[in-house]
Coordinates of C-alpha atoms and ligand atoms in Angstrom, one line a residue:
M291 CA -20.7 -2.6 24.6
R292 CA -18.1 0.0 25.5
T293 CA -18.9 3.6 24.7
F294 CA -17.0 6.9 24.4
I295 CA -13.7 5.1 24.3
S296 CA -10.3 6.6 23.1
F297 CA -9.1 6.5 19.5
H298 CA -6.3 4.1 20.5
E299 CA -8.6 1.7 22.2
A300 CA -11.0 1.9 19.3
L301 CA -8.3 1.2 16.7
G302 CA -6.8 -1.6 18.9
T303 CA -10.2 -3.2 19.2
V304 CA -10.8 -3.1 15.4
L305 CA -7.4 -4.5 14.6
S306 CA -7.7 -7.4 17.1
A307 CA -11.1 -8.3 15.7
A308 CA -9.7 -9.2 12.3
S309 CA -7.1 -11.6 11.1
A310 CA -5.8 -12.8 7.8
L311 CA -8.2 -14.6 5.5
S312 CA -7.4 -17.9 3.8
V313 CA -4.5 -18.5 1.3
E314 CA -5.0 -19.1 -2.4
E315 CA -2.8 -19.4 -5.3
I316 CA -3.2 -17.1 -8.3
P317 CA -1.3 -16.5 -11.6
L318 CA 1.7 -14.0 -11.1
K319 CA 0.1 -11.8 -13.7
D320 CA -2.9 -11.1 -11.5
A321 CA -1.0 -10.6 -8.3
L322 CA -0.4 -6.9 -8.3
G323 CA -1.8 -5.2 -5.2
R324 CA -2.4 -8.6 -3.5
T325 CA -0.7 -9.7 -0.3
L326 CA 2.0 -12.3 -0.3
A327 CA 1.1 -15.3 2.0
G328 CA 4.1 -16.8 3.9
A329 CA 7.8 -16.5 3.3
T330 CA 9.4 -16.8 -0.1
I331 CA 12.6 -18.8 0.0
S332 CA 14.9 -18.8 -3.0
A333 CA 15.3 -22.2 -4.5
G334 CA 18.5 -21.2 -6.2
P335 CA 21.1 -18.4 -6.5
V336 CA 20.2 -15.1 -8.4
P337 CA 21.8 -14.7 -10.8
P338 CA 21.9 -18.5 -11.4
F339 CA 25.4 -18.6 -12.9
A340 CA 28.4 -16.3 -13.2
S341 CA 28.0 -14.1 -16.3
S342 CA 29.6 -11.2 -18.2
A343 CA 28.5 -7.7 -17.3
M344 CA 29.8 -6.3 -20.6
D345 CA 30.2 -7.2 -24.3
G346 CA 33.9 -8.0 -24.5
F347 CA 36.3 -10.9 -24.0
A348 CA 36.5 -13.5 -21.1
V349 CA 40.2 -13.4 -20.0
R350 CA 42.6 -14.4 -17.3
A351 CA 43.5 -11.2 -15.4
A352 CA 47.0 -12.7 -14.8
D353 CA 47.7 -12.5 -18.6
F354 CA 47.8 -8.7 -18.4
E355 CA 51.1 -8.2 -16.7
S356 CA 52.4 -5.7 -19.3
E357 CA 50.6 -2.5 -20.2
S358 CA 49.4 -3.8 -23.5
T359 CA 48.6 -7.5 -24.2
D360 CA 47.5 -9.4 -27.2
L361 CA 45.6 -12.6 -26.8
E362 CA 44.3 -15.3 -29.2
N363 CA 40.5 -15.3 -29.5
I364 CA 39.4 -19.0 -29.3
G365 CA 35.6 -18.7 -29.4
H366 CA 32.4 -16.8 -29.0
I367 CA 29.6 -17.0 -26.4
A368 CA 26.3 -15.4 -26.9
A369 CA 23.7 -14.8 -24.1
G370 CA 21.8 -18.1 -23.7
A371 CA 24.8 -20.2 -25.0
V372 CA 27.3 -22.2 -22.8
S373 CA 30.9 -22.5 -23.8
T374 CA 32.4 -25.9 -24.1
I375 CA 35.9 -24.6 -24.3
K376 CA 38.1 -23.1 -21.6
V377 CA 40.2 -19.9 -21.5
V378 CA 43.9 -21.1 -21.2
P379 CA 47.0 -18.7 -20.7
G380 CA 47.3 -16.5 -23.8
T381 CA 43.8 -16.9 -25.0
C382 CA 40.4 -15.1 -24.7
I383 CA 36.9 -15.9 -25.6
E384 CA 34.6 -13.2 -27.1
I385 CA 31.6 -13.0 -24.8
M386 CA 28.3 -11.0 -24.8
T387 CA 26.5 -9.3 -21.8
G388 CA 24.6 -11.9 -19.9
A389 CA 26.4 -15.0 -21.3
P390 CA 27.9 -17.4 -18.8
T391 CA 31.6 -16.9 -18.3
P392 CA 33.6 -19.9 -19.5
E393 CA 35.8 -22.0 -17.3
G394 CA 39.4 -20.7 -16.9
C395 CA 38.5 -17.0 -17.1
D396 CA 38.3 -14.8 -14.1
A397 CA 37.4 -11.4 -15.6
V398 CA 36.0 -9.7 -18.7
A399 CA 37.9 -7.1 -20.8
P400 CA 35.1 -4.8 -22.4
V401 CA 35.3 -4.4 -26.2
E402 CA 36.1 -0.8 -25.6
W403 CA 39.5 -1.8 -24.4
V404 CA 40.4 -3.5 -27.7
T405 CA 42.8 -1.4 -29.7
S406 CA 43.1 -3.7 -32.8
R407 CA 42.0 -7.0 -34.2
E408 CA 43.8 -9.0 -36.8
G409 CA 42.3 -12.4 -37.5
E410 CA 42.2 -14.1 -34.1
R411 CA 44.7 -11.8 -32.5
V412 CA 43.1 -9.3 -30.2
V413 CA 45.2 -6.4 -28.7
F414 CA 44.0 -4.7 -25.5
K415 CA 45.2 -1.4 -24.2
K416 CA 44.7 -2.5 -20.6
G417 CA 43.4 -5.5 -18.7
P418 CA 40.8 -6.1 -16.0
T419 CA 41.5 -6.8 -12.4
P420 CA 40.4 -10.3 -11.1
G421 CA 36.6 -10.5 -11.0
Q422 CA 36.0 -7.2 -13.0
H423 CA 33.0 -7.1 -15.1
V424 CA 31.9 -10.6 -14.0
R425 CA 28.6 -10.9 -12.2
P426 CA 29.0 -13.7 -9.8
A427 CA 26.3 -16.4 -9.2
G428 CA 24.2 -15.5 -6.2
E429 CA 25.3 -11.9 -6.0
D430 CA 21.7 -10.7 -5.6
V431 CA 20.1 -13.6 -3.8
A432 CA 21.8 -16.7 -2.4
K433 CA 20.1 -20.2 -2.5
G434 CA 17.9 -20.5 0.6
D435 CA 17.6 -16.8 1.3
Q436 CA 14.3 -15.6 2.7
V437 CA 13.5 -12.9 0.0
F438 CA 10.0 -12.0 1.4
S439 CA 8.7 -12.6 4.8
G440 CA 5.0 -12.6 3.8
G441 CA 2.5 -9.8 4.4
E442 CA 3.9 -7.5 1.7
R443 CA 1.6 -5.8 -0.7
I444 CA 2.8 -7.0 -4.1
T445 CA 4.4 -4.2 -6.2
P446 CA 5.7 -4.3 -9.7
A447 CA 9.1 -4.7 -8.2
I448 CA 8.0 -7.7 -6.1
I449 CA 6.4 -9.2 -9.3
G450 CA 9.8 -8.9 -11.0
M451 CA 11.5 -10.7 -8.1
L452 CA 8.9 -13.4 -7.9
A453 CA 9.2 -14.0 -11.7
T454 CA 13.1 -14.2 -11.3
L455 CA 12.5 -16.8 -8.5
G456 CA 10.0 -18.8 -10.6
V457 CA 7.1 -18.2 -8.1
D458 CA 4.1 -18.5 -10.5
P459 CA 1.4 -19.2 -9.4
V460 CA 1.9 -17.1 -6.3
P461 CA 0.4 -17.8 -2.8
V462 CA -1.6 -14.8 -1.7
I463 CA -4.2 -14.0 0.9
R464 CA -7.8 -14.1 -0.3
Q465 CA -9.0 -10.5 -1.1
P466 CA -11.5 -9.3 1.6
I467 CA -15.1 -8.8 0.2
V468 CA -16.5 -5.6 1.4
A469 CA -20.1 -4.3 1.1
I470 CA -21.0 -0.6 1.3
L471 CA -24.5 0.4 2.4
S472 CA -25.4 4.1 2.7
T473 CA -28.5 5.1 4.4
G474 CA -30.8 8.3 4.6
D475 CA -34.1 9.4 3.3
E476 CA -32.6 12.6 2.0
V477 CA -29.9 10.9 -0.1
V478 CA -30.4 10.4 -3.9
L479 CA -28.3 9.0 -6.7
P480 CA -25.3 11.1 -7.9
A481 CA -26.9 11.3 -11.3
A482 CA -30.3 12.5 -9.9
Q483 CA -31.6 16.1 -9.6
P484 CA -32.2 16.5 -6.0
R485 CA -35.5 17.9 -4.9
P486 CA -35.5 20.5 -2.1
G487 CA -34.2 18.9 1.1
Q488 CA -32.4 16.1 -0.8
I489 CA -28.6 15.7 -1.3
R490 CA -26.7 13.4 -3.6
N491 CA -24.9 10.3 -2.2
S492 CA -21.3 10.9 -1.9
N493 CA -20.4 8.4 0.8
G494 CA -21.5 5.3 -1.2
P495 CA -19.2 6.1 -4.2
S496 CA -16.2 7.4 -2.3
L497 CA -16.3 4.6 0.4
R498 CA -16.3 1.9 -2.4
E499 CA -13.2 3.5 -4.0
Q500 CA -11.5 3.7 -0.6
A501 CA -12.2 0.1 0.1
I502 CA -10.9 -1.0 -3.4
M503 CA -7.8 1.2 -2.9
A504 CA -7.2 -0.5 0.5
G505 CA -7.2 -3.8 -1.3
A506 CA -10.8 -5.1 -1.0
K507 CA -13.1 -6.5 -3.6
C508 CA -16.2 -4.3 -3.6
D509 CA -19.2 -4.4 -5.9
N510 CA -21.2 -1.3 -6.3
W511 CA -22.5 0.4 -3.1
V512 CA -26.2 0.1 -2.3
H513 CA -28.5 2.6 -0.6
A514 CA -31.4 2.3 1.8
P515 CA -33.8 5.0 3.1
D516 CA -34.2 5.4 6.8
D517 CA -36.7 2.5 6.9
P518 CA -35.9 -0.4 9.2
V519 CA -37.4 -3.0 6.9
L520 CA -35.5 -1.7 3.9
I521 CA -32.2 -1.4 5.9
R522 CA -32.8 -5.0 7.1
A523 CA -33.3 -6.2 3.6
A524 CA -30.0 -4.5 2.5
I525 CA -28.1 -6.1 5.4
D526 CA -29.5 -9.5 4.6
E527 CA -28.4 -9.0 1.0
A528 CA -24.8 -8.5 2.2
K529 CA -24.7 -11.7 4.0
G530 CA -21.4 -13.5 3.9
V531 CA -19.1 -10.5 3.1
D532 CA -16.0 -10.1 5.3
L533 CA -16.8 -6.4 6.2
L534 CA -20.0 -4.5 5.9
V535 CA -19.5 -0.7 6.0
I536 CA -22.6 1.3 6.7
S537 CA -22.7 5.1 6.4
G538 CA -25.3 7.2 8.3
G539 CA -28.0 6.3 10.8
V540 CA -25.6 5.5 13.7
S541 CA -26.2 8.6 15.7
V542 CA -29.1 9.3 18.1
G543 CA -31.6 10.9 15.8
D544 CA -35.2 9.7 15.5
H545 CA -34.3 8.2 12.1
D546 CA -31.0 6.5 13.1
H547 CA -32.2 2.9 12.9
V548 CA -29.0 1.2 11.8
K549 CA -27.8 -0.1 15.2
Q550 CA -31.1 -1.4 16.2
V551 CA -31.8 -3.1 13.0
L552 CA -28.3 -4.8 13.1
R553 CA -29.0 -5.9 16.7
D554 CA -32.3 -7.4 15.7
A555 CA -30.5 -9.3 13.0
G556 CA -28.2 -10.7 15.7
A557 CA -25.3 -8.3 15.6
V558 CA -23.1 -7.7 18.6
F559 CA -21.3 -4.3 19.0
D560 CA -17.9 -3.9 20.6
F561 CA -18.1 -0.2 20.9
W562 CA -20.2 2.8 19.9
K563 CA -18.8 6.4 20.1
V564 CA -15.2 7.2 20.2
R565 CA -13.5 10.3 21.7
Q566 CA -12.6 11.7 18.3
R567 CA -13.5 14.4 15.8
P568 CA -14.7 13.9 13.2
G569 CA -16.6 10.6 13.6
K570 CA -17.7 10.5 17.3
P571 CA -20.7 8.2 16.7
L572 CA -18.5 5.5 15.0
A573 CA -19.8 1.9 15.7
F574 CA -18.0 -1.4 15.4
G575 CA -19.3 -4.9 15.9
R576 CA -19.9 -8.2 14.1
L577 CA -22.8 -10.1 12.6
G578 CA -21.8 -13.7 12.3
N579 CA -18.5 -13.7 10.5
T580 CA -19.1 -10.3 9.0
L581 CA -17.3 -7.3 10.7
L582 CA -19.5 -4.2 10.9
L583 CA -18.2 -0.7 10.7
G584 CA -20.8 1.9 11.2
L585 CA -19.7 5.3 10.0
P586 CA -21.4 8.6 10.7
G587 CA -23.1 10.0 7.6
N588 CA -21.2 13.2 7.4
P589 CA -19.0 12.8 4.3
V590 CA -15.9 14.1 6.1
S591 CA -16.4 11.7 9.1
S592 CA -17.2 8.9 6.7
A593 CA -14.0 9.4 4.6
M594 CA -11.7 10.0 7.5
C595 CA -12.9 7.2 9.7
F596 CA -12.8 4.8 6.8
E597 CA -9.2 5.7 6.1
V598 CA -8.3 5.2 9.8
Y599 CA -10.4 2.2 10.7
G600 CA -11.7 0.6 7.5
R601 CA -8.4 0.6 5.8
A602 CA -6.7 -1.0 8.8
L603 CA -9.4 -3.7 8.9
I604 CA -9.1 -4.5 5.2
E605 CA -5.3 -4.6 5.5
R606 CA -5.5 -6.9 8.5
L607 CA -8.0 -9.2 6.7
S608 CA -5.5 -9.2 3.7
G609 CA -2.8 -10.4 6.0
R610 CA -0.8 -7.2 5.4
A611 CA 1.8 -6.0 7.9
P612 CA 2.1 -3.3 9.0
T613 CA -1.5 -2.0 8.6
G614 CA -2.6 1.6 8.0
N615 CA -1.4 4.4 5.8
P616 CA 2.2 5.4 6.3
T617 CA 2.8 7.9 9.1
L618 CA 5.4 10.5 9.3
K619 CA 6.5 13.2 11.7
A620 CA 6.1 16.8 10.4
V621 CA 6.5 20.3 11.8
L622 CA 3.2 22.1 12.4
G623 CA 3.3 25.2 10.3
K624 CA 0.3 27.0 11.9
E625 CA -1.1 26.8 15.4
I626 CA -4.3 24.7 15.9
K627 CA -7.0 25.1 18.5
K628 CA -8.8 21.9 19.3
V629 CA -11.2 20.5 21.8
D630 CA -9.4 19.0 24.8
G631 CA -10.5 15.4 25.4
L632 CA -11.1 14.5 21.7
H633 CA -8.5 13.0 19.3
F634 CA -8.6 15.0 16.1
F635 CA -8.3 13.8 12.5
T636 CA -7.4 17.1 11.0
R637 CA -7.4 17.3 7.2
A638 CA -4.1 18.8 6.4
I639 CA -1.5 19.5 3.6
A640 CA 2.1 18.4 4.1
E641 CA 4.8 19.9 2.0
V642 CA 8.6 19.7 2.0
D643 CA 9.9 23.3 2.4
E644 CA 13.1 24.9 0.8
E645 CA 15.2 23.4 3.6
G646 CA 13.8 19.9 3.0
V647 CA 11.8 19.9 6.2
L648 CA 8.3 18.4 6.1
R649 CA 5.8 21.0 7.3
V650 CA 2.1 20.6 7.7
K651 CA -0.9 22.9 7.9
D652 CA -4.6 22.3 8.2
T653 CA -6.8 22.8 5.2
G654 CA -8.8 25.6 6.8
P655 CA -12.3 25.2 8.5
Q656 CA -12.7 21.7 9.7
R657 CA -16.5 21.3 10.2
S658 CA -17.5 17.8 9.3
N659 CA -19.8 18.8 6.5
L660 CA -17.1 20.6 4.6
Y661 CA -16.0 17.9 2.2
G662 CA -13.7 20.3 0.3
S663 CA -11.2 19.7 3.2
V664 CA -10.9 16.1 2.3
V665 CA -10.4 16.9 -1.3
Q666 CA -7.6 19.3 -0.6
A667 CA -5.8 17.2 2.0
N668 CA -2.9 14.9 1.3
C669 CA -2.7 13.7 4.9
I670 CA -4.6 13.3 8.2
L671 CA -3.0 15.2 11.0
H672 CA -3.5 13.2 14.2
L673 CA -3.8 15.5 17.2
P674 CA -3.9 13.6 20.5
E675 CA -6.8 13.7 22.8
A676 CA -5.1 15.6 25.6
G677 CA -4.6 19.3 25.2
G678 CA -6.6 22.1 23.6
Y679 CA -4.0 24.1 21.7
V680 CA -1.1 22.9 19.5
R681 CA 1.6 25.4 19.0
E682 CA 3.3 26.2 15.7
G683 CA 6.6 24.3 15.4
T684 CA 5.3 21.3 17.3
L685 CA 6.4 17.9 15.8
V686 CA 3.2 16.2 15.0
T687 CA 2.2 12.8 13.5
I688 CA 0.6 12.8 10.0
E689 CA -0.9 9.9 8.1
M690 CA -0.5 10.1 4.4
L691 CA -3.6 9.6 2.4
P692 CA -3.2 6.8 -0.1
W693 CA -4.2 9.1 -3.0
S694 CA -1.8 11.8 -1.9
K695 CA 0.8 13.2 -4.1
L696 CA 3.7 12.6 -1.6
Y697 CA 2.9 8.9 -1.0
A698 CA 0.8 7.0 -3.4
S699 CA 0.3 3.3 -2.6
A700 CA -0.1 0.5 -5.1
P701 CA -3.5 0.0 -6.8
Ligands
AMP17 P1 -26.4 10.8 9.7 O1 -25.2 10.2 10.3 O2 -27.3 9.8 9.0 O3 -27.2 11.7 10.8 O4 -26.0 11.8 8.6 C1 -25.2 13.0 8.9 C2 -25.1 13.9 7.8 O5 -24.5 13.3 6.7 C3 -26.5 14.5 7.3 O6 -26.3 15.8 7.0 C4 -26.7 13.7 6.0 O7 -27.5 14.3 5.1 C5 -25.3 13.5 5.5 N1 -25.2 12.2 4.8 C6 -25.6 11.0 5.2 N2 -25.4 10.1 4.3 C7 -24.8 10.7 3.3 C8 -24.3 10.2 2.0 N3 -24.4 8.9 1.7 N4 -23.8 11.1 1.2 C9 -23.7 12.4 1.5 N5 -24.1 12.9 2.8 C10 -24.7 12.0 3.6
MG18 MG1 -29.1 9.8 8.3

């Protein structure tokens, strides 16, 4: 087992340990937020036929040589209908938006261009140029086009395109099943009245929602006190999940039993401890086919490490590419002193200033027990390991939090 490795090595290890789960077909109406499996190739052109973009008249552009033209209306085509007659010189066919353009026409004159109508004689104040107000077949997507490459998280817009292409049911990657286990003798239920020395469980509830937001299926979290037998029972209970996230008990305290209990159960650890703050005692390994992410109990460490490592894992298992929250470059608005030799996940607020420049500042004190910093933050400011001081004006990398106001991801 490696120990005290760099953030990049840790994230690389975590990502290479996971790969996309199996493919399943589900109804399109249930596909929001799921990941498309494989490429989507269009079986036909979109739109499927040439149609009118306006309510008006299907015409021959060549008939409009003089400034004003009158034509004989020889028919009517509603959306959904197909004309059996052709436009021939001197004639037009009334047509509605979305109706297939009839043979013989090469343009549509909108109804607004009609100056008078008497019987079947229609007088136009001007005529269209060839192709005007006609939507050609295949303008959006040609037959055989690769519309999606696979790995996309399905958005409402993707649902619309899949519906247009007739992809229902839709092939998706199976949703990763995640179990959350919090540990600690001092931790009680959120609804409980803590006795002296006790605190309410915040990691279980927040980690569950983070896992769901990252695309996992996650039943309620469970909690175990710092008792090896009870921790083991909870781990056995989670058997078969794709990822088991455990909060607390991974440090070196007398009551930190999680790693040993997992080892006794047959787990293998890839690493323990990362040169990062918060979240130094992070542990990662596997127990059979279940990946294990051991997070420090501090609520800030737990939340940040989950966003960085847990989300990446769930997205990799979901077959998503790329993985991780979107990253951006921002200008540091206020200097930051950090510890040289540790990668920092600084809770920060990114805002676009009056000149349109994205600027970022930390949320204030960054101690890992101050959960308010997580609540205020809309991003994680990544400060690289090397260096102890980051000057105002430095271009820095930020990772937008999925619940942030700037960049919200799909449910
Ligand atoms: P640990 O990693 O178990 O040493 O815990 C580190 C700190 O996080 C301690 O102050 C714990 O009380 C706190 N903590 C551990 N688990 C939770 C939890 N589920 N919710 C809130 N705080 C916790
Ligand atoms: Mg503990």
